[in-house]
Amino acid sequence: MVRHVAAGHRVRWALVPPSLVRSPAHPLAQRVRCLVHEIAKFGVVGTVAFVIDIGGFILLRYGLDGHGVLHDMPLTARTISIVLATTVAYFGNRHWTWRHGERRARRVEYTLFFLLNLAGLAVNLAVLGATIYLLDLRGPFATTVANLVGIGMGTLLRFWSYRRFVFRVTSRAPAPREDLARASTPV
């Protein structure tokens, strides 16, 4: 974090100095800016998927009256909620977060996306299963906390793997376009 005092003596904090961020030719600034945008979009898509995931699990497990359709089958309820949330996340990430990433056949992307989500599902189920069956904590609070821990671990895995294997974002920042570079130079 870099401390920057702007005109008017307001203190702003930034990941990189503002002079570098404004420079269209600085590759580090471009990479940071692109990554921040990806993380923000991934976060929005993830928030929508999170609501579907947790809301779906709670409705399936506890329903509106404390005893849902899958009350005695918490791992099945969790699996269904994850699959629904994953489907929403795939379309959100493909068509918004990484819409400019490398494209493959949709079937290949979708399959790879879901295979990588199986790893996230395994993490989620392991945390939830350990909470319920090893620690014998079965209430709504304990299972929600277990779900949150599993989701947090799965989120880190998913961001990295989607970016690296599914939507194939290159590690280099895009080269600045010549027309933009010419427009920003003083005449």
mmCIF file of C-alpha atoms in Angstrom:
data_model
loop_
_atom_site.group_PDB
_atom_site.id
_atom_site.type_symbol
_atom_site.label_atom_id
_atom_site.label_comp_id
_atom_site.label_asym_id
_atom_site.label_seq_id
_atom_site.Cartn_x
_atom_site.Cartn_y
_atom_site.Cartn_z
ATOM 1 C CA MET A 1 0.000 0.000 0.000
ATOM 2 C CA VAL A 2 1.275 3.409 -0.963
ATOM 3 C CA ARG A 3 0.166 6.537 0.864
ATOM 4 C CA HIS A 4 -0.704 9.349 -1.508
ATOM 5 C CA VAL A 5 -1.553 12.923 -0.494
ATOM 6 C CA ALA A 6 -3.657 14.501 -3.225
ATOM 7 C CA ALA A 7 -4.553 18.121 -3.760
ATOM 8 C CA GLY A 8 -6.741 19.322 -0.924
ATOM 9 C CA HIS A 9 -4.609 17.340 1.558
ATOM 10 C CA ARG A 10 -6.802 14.245 1.474
ATOM 11 C CA VAL A 11 -4.938 11.021 2.139
ATOM 12 C CA ARG A 12 -5.656 8.141 -0.223
ATOM 13 C CA TRP A 13 -4.263 4.644 -0.085
ATOM 14 C CA ALA A 14 -3.573 2.723 -3.260
ATOM 15 C CA LEU A 15 -1.947 -0.535 -4.300
ATOM 16 C CA VAL A 16 0.336 1.364 -6.663
ATOM 17 C CA PRO A 17 1.113 5.087 -6.888
ATOM 18 C CA PRO A 18 -1.540 7.042 -8.850
ATOM 19 C CA SER A 19 1.067 8.266 -11.329
ATOM 20 C CA LEU A 20 1.689 4.674 -12.394
ATOM 21 C CA VAL A 21 -2.001 3.815 -12.584
ATOM 22 C CA ARG A 22 -2.654 6.723 -14.943
ATOM 23 C CA SER A 23 0.246 5.711 -17.164
ATOM 24 C CA PRO A 24 -1.153 3.552 -19.983
ATOM 25 C CA ALA A 25 2.321 2.306 -20.810
ATOM 26 C CA HIS A 26 3.252 0.924 -17.384
ATOM 27 C CA PRO A 27 2.772 -2.861 -17.506
ATOM 28 C CA LEU A 28 2.616 -3.363 -13.727
ATOM 29 C CA ALA A 29 -0.199 -0.850 -13.419
ATOM 30 C CA GLN A 30 -2.083 -2.553 -16.240
ATOM 31 C CA ARG A 31 -1.664 -5.982 -14.662
ATOM 32 C CA VAL A 32 -2.786 -4.763 -11.245
ATOM 33 C CA ARG A 33 -5.771 -2.931 -12.741
ATOM 34 C CA CYS A 34 -6.820 -6.000 -14.762
ATOM 35 C CA LEU A 35 -6.441 -8.278 -11.751
ATOM 36 C CA VAL A 36 -8.446 -5.934 -9.517
ATOM 37 C CA HIS A 37 -11.236 -5.847 -12.114
ATOM 38 C CA GLU A 38 -11.200 -9.646 -12.392
ATOM 39 C CA ILE A 39 -11.329 -10.063 -8.630
ATOM 40 C CA ALA A 40 -14.199 -7.571 -8.336
ATOM 41 C CA LYS A 41 -16.235 -9.272 -11.063
ATOM 42 C CA PHE A 42 -15.418 -12.712 -9.654
ATOM 43 C CA GLY A 43 -16.592 -11.411 -6.280
ATOM 44 C CA VAL A 44 -19.935 -10.202 -7.633
ATOM 45 C CA VAL A 45 -20.562 -13.467 -9.468
ATOM 46 C CA GLY A 46 -19.442 -15.348 -6.381
ATOM 47 C CA THR A 47 -21.785 -13.355 -4.156
ATOM 48 C CA VAL A 48 -24.764 -14.284 -6.308
ATOM 49 C CA ALA A 49 -23.648 -17.921 -6.319
ATOM 50 C CA PHE A 50 -23.062 -17.740 -2.557
ATOM 51 C CA VAL A 51 -26.643 -16.609 -1.913
ATOM 52 C CA ILE A 52 -27.947 -19.441 -4.091
ATOM 53 C CA ASP A 53 -25.598 -21.917 -2.404
ATOM 54 C CA ILE A 54 -26.268 -21.069 1.238
ATOM 55 C CA GLY A 55 -29.920 -20.209 0.682
ATOM 56 C CA GLY A 56 -30.465 -23.449 -1.194
ATOM 57 C CA PHE A 57 -28.730 -25.493 1.489
ATOM 58 C CA ILE A 58 -30.712 -23.875 4.305
ATOM 59 C CA LEU A 59 -34.013 -24.332 2.475
ATOM 60 C CA LEU A 60 -33.270 -27.960 1.607
ATOM 61 C CA ARG A 61 -31.949 -28.835 5.073
ATOM 62 C CA TYR A 62 -34.134 -26.704 7.351
ATOM 63 C CA GLY A 63 -36.980 -25.477 5.128
ATOM 64 C CA LEU A 64 -39.217 -22.707 6.344
ATOM 65 C CA ASP A 65 -40.387 -24.664 9.393
ATOM 66 C CA GLY A 66 -37.048 -26.039 10.665
ATOM 67 C CA HIS A 67 -37.395 -29.414 8.936
ATOM 68 C CA GLY A 68 -36.591 -29.318 5.218
ATOM 69 C CA VAL A 69 -36.996 -31.932 2.519
ATOM 70 C CA LEU A 70 -33.411 -33.145 2.983
ATOM 71 C CA HIS A 71 -33.147 -32.564 6.733
ATOM 72 C CA ASP A 72 -31.614 -35.980 7.388
ATOM 73 C CA MET A 73 -29.334 -35.802 4.338
ATOM 74 C CA PRO A 74 -27.070 -32.764 4.848
ATOM 75 C CA LEU A 75 -24.408 -33.814 2.332
ATOM 76 C CA THR A 76 -27.022 -34.347 -0.380
ATOM 77 C CA ALA A 77 -28.528 -30.923 0.379
ATOM 78 C CA ARG A 78 -25.056 -29.414 0.197
ATOM 79 C CA THR A 79 -24.282 -31.136 -3.101
ATOM 80 C CA ILE A 80 -27.495 -29.872 -4.709
ATOM 81 C CA SER A 81 -26.923 -26.317 -3.521
ATOM 82 C CA ILE A 82 -23.337 -26.374 -4.805
ATOM 83 C CA VAL A 83 -24.359 -27.700 -8.226
ATOM 84 C CA LEU A 84 -26.989 -24.958 -8.610
ATOM 85 C CA ALA A 85 -24.553 -22.257 -7.502
ATOM 86 C CA THR A 86 -21.821 -23.652 -9.765
ATOM 87 C CA THR A 87 -24.056 -23.455 -12.819
ATOM 88 C CA VAL A 88 -24.831 -19.801 -12.105
ATOM 89 C CA ALA A 89 -21.132 -19.103 -11.448
ATOM 90 C CA TYR A 90 -20.041 -20.705 -14.717
ATOM 91 C CA PHE A 91 -22.299 -18.533 -16.840
ATOM 92 C CA GLY A 92 -21.493 -15.391 -14.856
ATOM 93 C CA ASN A 93 -17.748 -15.933 -15.071
ATOM 94 C CA ARG A 94 -17.748 -17.005 -18.714
ATOM 95 C CA HIS A 95 -19.891 -14.152 -19.955
ATOM 96 C CA TRP A 96 -18.726 -11.377 -17.636
ATOM 97 C CA THR A 97 -15.618 -11.935 -15.488
ATOM 98 C CA TRP A 98 -13.437 -13.551 -18.150
ATOM 99 C CA ARG A 99 -15.390 -12.739 -21.298
ATOM 100 C CA HIS A 100 -12.141 -11.644 -22.974
ATOM 101 C CA GLY A 101 -10.206 -14.750 -21.937
ATOM 102 C CA GLU A 102 -9.138 -17.501 -24.281
ATOM 103 C CA ARG A 103 -12.126 -19.465 -25.576
ATOM 104 C CA ARG A 104 -12.524 -23.141 -26.168
ATOM 105 C CA ALA A 105 -15.530 -25.166 -27.119
ATOM 106 C CA ARG A 106 -18.237 -24.508 -24.547
ATOM 107 C CA ARG A 107 -18.491 -28.231 -23.792
ATOM 108 C CA VAL A 108 -14.767 -28.400 -22.963
ATOM 109 C CA GLU A 109 -14.912 -25.255 -20.818
ATOM 110 C CA TYR A 110 -18.043 -26.376 -19.019
ATOM 111 C CA THR A 111 -16.624 -29.837 -18.343
ATOM 112 C CA LEU A 112 -13.325 -28.447 -17.066
ATOM 113 C CA PHE A 113 -15.171 -25.873 -14.948
ATOM 114 C CA PHE A 114 -17.256 -28.585 -13.297
ATOM 115 C CA LEU A 115 -14.285 -30.927 -12.814
ATOM 116 C CA LEU A 116 -12.422 -28.185 -10.981
ATOM 117 C CA ASN A 117 -15.543 -27.526 -8.965
ATOM 118 C CA LEU A 118 -15.523 -31.152 -7.871
ATOM 119 C CA ALA A 119 -12.310 -30.315 -6.015
ATOM 120 C CA GLY A 120 -14.133 -27.384 -4.399
ATOM 121 C CA LEU A 121 -17.069 -29.668 -3.634
ATOM 122 C CA ALA A 122 -14.719 -32.184 -1.995
ATOM 123 C CA VAL A 123 -13.293 -29.415 0.200
ATOM 124 C CA ASN A 124 -16.797 -28.217 1.146
ATOM 125 C CA LEU A 125 -18.055 -31.714 1.908
ATOM 126 C CA ALA A 126 -14.934 -32.598 3.900
ATOM 127 C CA VAL A 127 -15.337 -29.550 6.128
ATOM 128 C CA LEU A 128 -19.086 -30.076 6.544
ATOM 129 C CA GLY A 129 -18.704 -33.830 7.065
ATOM 130 C CA ALA A 130 -15.989 -33.340 9.687
ATOM 131 C CA THR A 131 -18.157 -30.798 11.500
ATOM 132 C CA ILE A 132 -21.235 -33.011 11.545
ATOM 133 C CA TYR A 133 -19.812 -36.514 11.852
ATOM 134 C CA LEU A 134 -16.491 -36.053 13.649
ATOM 135 C CA LEU A 135 -17.210 -33.061 15.864
ATOM 136 C CA ASP A 136 -20.921 -33.942 16.232
ATOM 137 C CA LEU A 137 -21.955 -30.322 15.686
ATOM 138 C CA ARG A 138 -25.267 -30.523 13.808
ATOM 139 C CA GLY A 139 -27.118 -27.263 14.437
ATOM 140 C CA PRO A 140 -27.758 -24.488 11.938
ATOM 141 C CA PHE A 141 -24.972 -22.269 13.304
ATOM 142 C CA ALA A 142 -22.290 -24.982 13.215
ATOM 143 C CA THR A 143 -23.221 -26.169 9.735
ATOM 144 C CA THR A 144 -23.345 -22.588 8.430
ATOM 145 C CA VAL A 145 -19.880 -21.862 9.856
ATOM 146 C CA ALA A 146 -18.590 -25.111 8.325
ATOM 147 C CA ASN A 147 -20.098 -24.100 4.991
ATOM 148 C CA LEU A 148 -18.461 -20.667 5.193
ATOM 149 C CA VAL A 149 -15.043 -22.189 5.896
ATOM 150 C CA GLY A 150 -15.490 -24.648 3.031
ATOM 151 C CA ILE A 151 -16.627 -21.875 0.710
ATOM 152 C CA GLY A 152 -13.638 -19.718 1.626
ATOM 153 C CA MET A 153 -11.189 -22.505 0.911
ATOM 154 C CA GLY A 154 -13.011 -23.421 -2.288
ATOM 155 C CA THR A 155 -13.088 -19.791 -3.481
ATOM 156 C CA LEU A 156 -9.313 -19.485 -3.429
ATOM 157 C CA LEU A 157 -8.966 -22.753 -5.331
ATOM 158 C CA ARG A 158 -11.645 -21.763 -7.849
ATOM 159 C CA PHE A 159 -10.292 -18.283 -8.681
ATOM 160 C CA TRP A 160 -6.834 -19.631 -9.325
ATOM 161 C CA SER A 161 -7.985 -22.681 -11.291
ATOM 162 C CA TYR A 162 -10.581 -20.865 -13.432
ATOM 163 C CA ARG A 163 -8.058 -18.227 -14.353
ATOM 164 C CA ARG A 164 -5.292 -20.728 -15.007
ATOM 165 C CA PHE A 165 -7.095 -23.647 -16.648
ATOM 166 C CA VAL A 166 -10.635 -22.782 -17.748
ATOM 167 C CA PHE A 167 -10.645 -19.229 -19.088
ATOM 168 C CA ARG A 168 -6.877 -19.103 -19.644
ATOM 169 C CA VAL A 169 -5.867 -15.587 -18.771
ATOM 170 C CA THR A 170 -2.309 -14.941 -19.879
ATOM 171 C CA SER A 171 0.105 -13.655 -17.259
ATOM 172 C CA ARG A 172 1.180 -10.701 -19.409
ATOM 173 C CA ALA A 173 -0.718 -7.446 -19.425
ATOM 174 C CA PRO A 174 -2.205 -6.543 -22.800
ATOM 175 C CA ALA A 175 -0.074 -4.194 -24.838
ATOM 176 C CA PRO A 176 -1.443 -0.662 -24.935
ATOM 177 C CA ARG A 177 -3.246 0.145 -28.159
ATOM 178 C CA GLU A 178 -1.368 2.573 -30.390
ATOM 179 C CA ASP A 179 -4.339 4.864 -30.933
ATOM 180 C CA LEU A 180 -4.776 5.265 -27.166
ATOM 181 C CA ALA A 181 -1.068 5.899 -26.679
ATOM 182 C CA ARG A 182 -1.081 8.576 -29.398
ATOM 183 C CA ALA A 183 -4.187 10.204 -27.969
ATOM 184 C CA SER A 184 -2.603 10.519 -24.526
ATOM 185 C CA THR A 185 0.637 12.145 -25.701
ATOM 186 C CA PRO A 186 0.669 15.952 -25.770
ATOM 187 C CA VAL A 187 0.781 17.523 -29.217
#
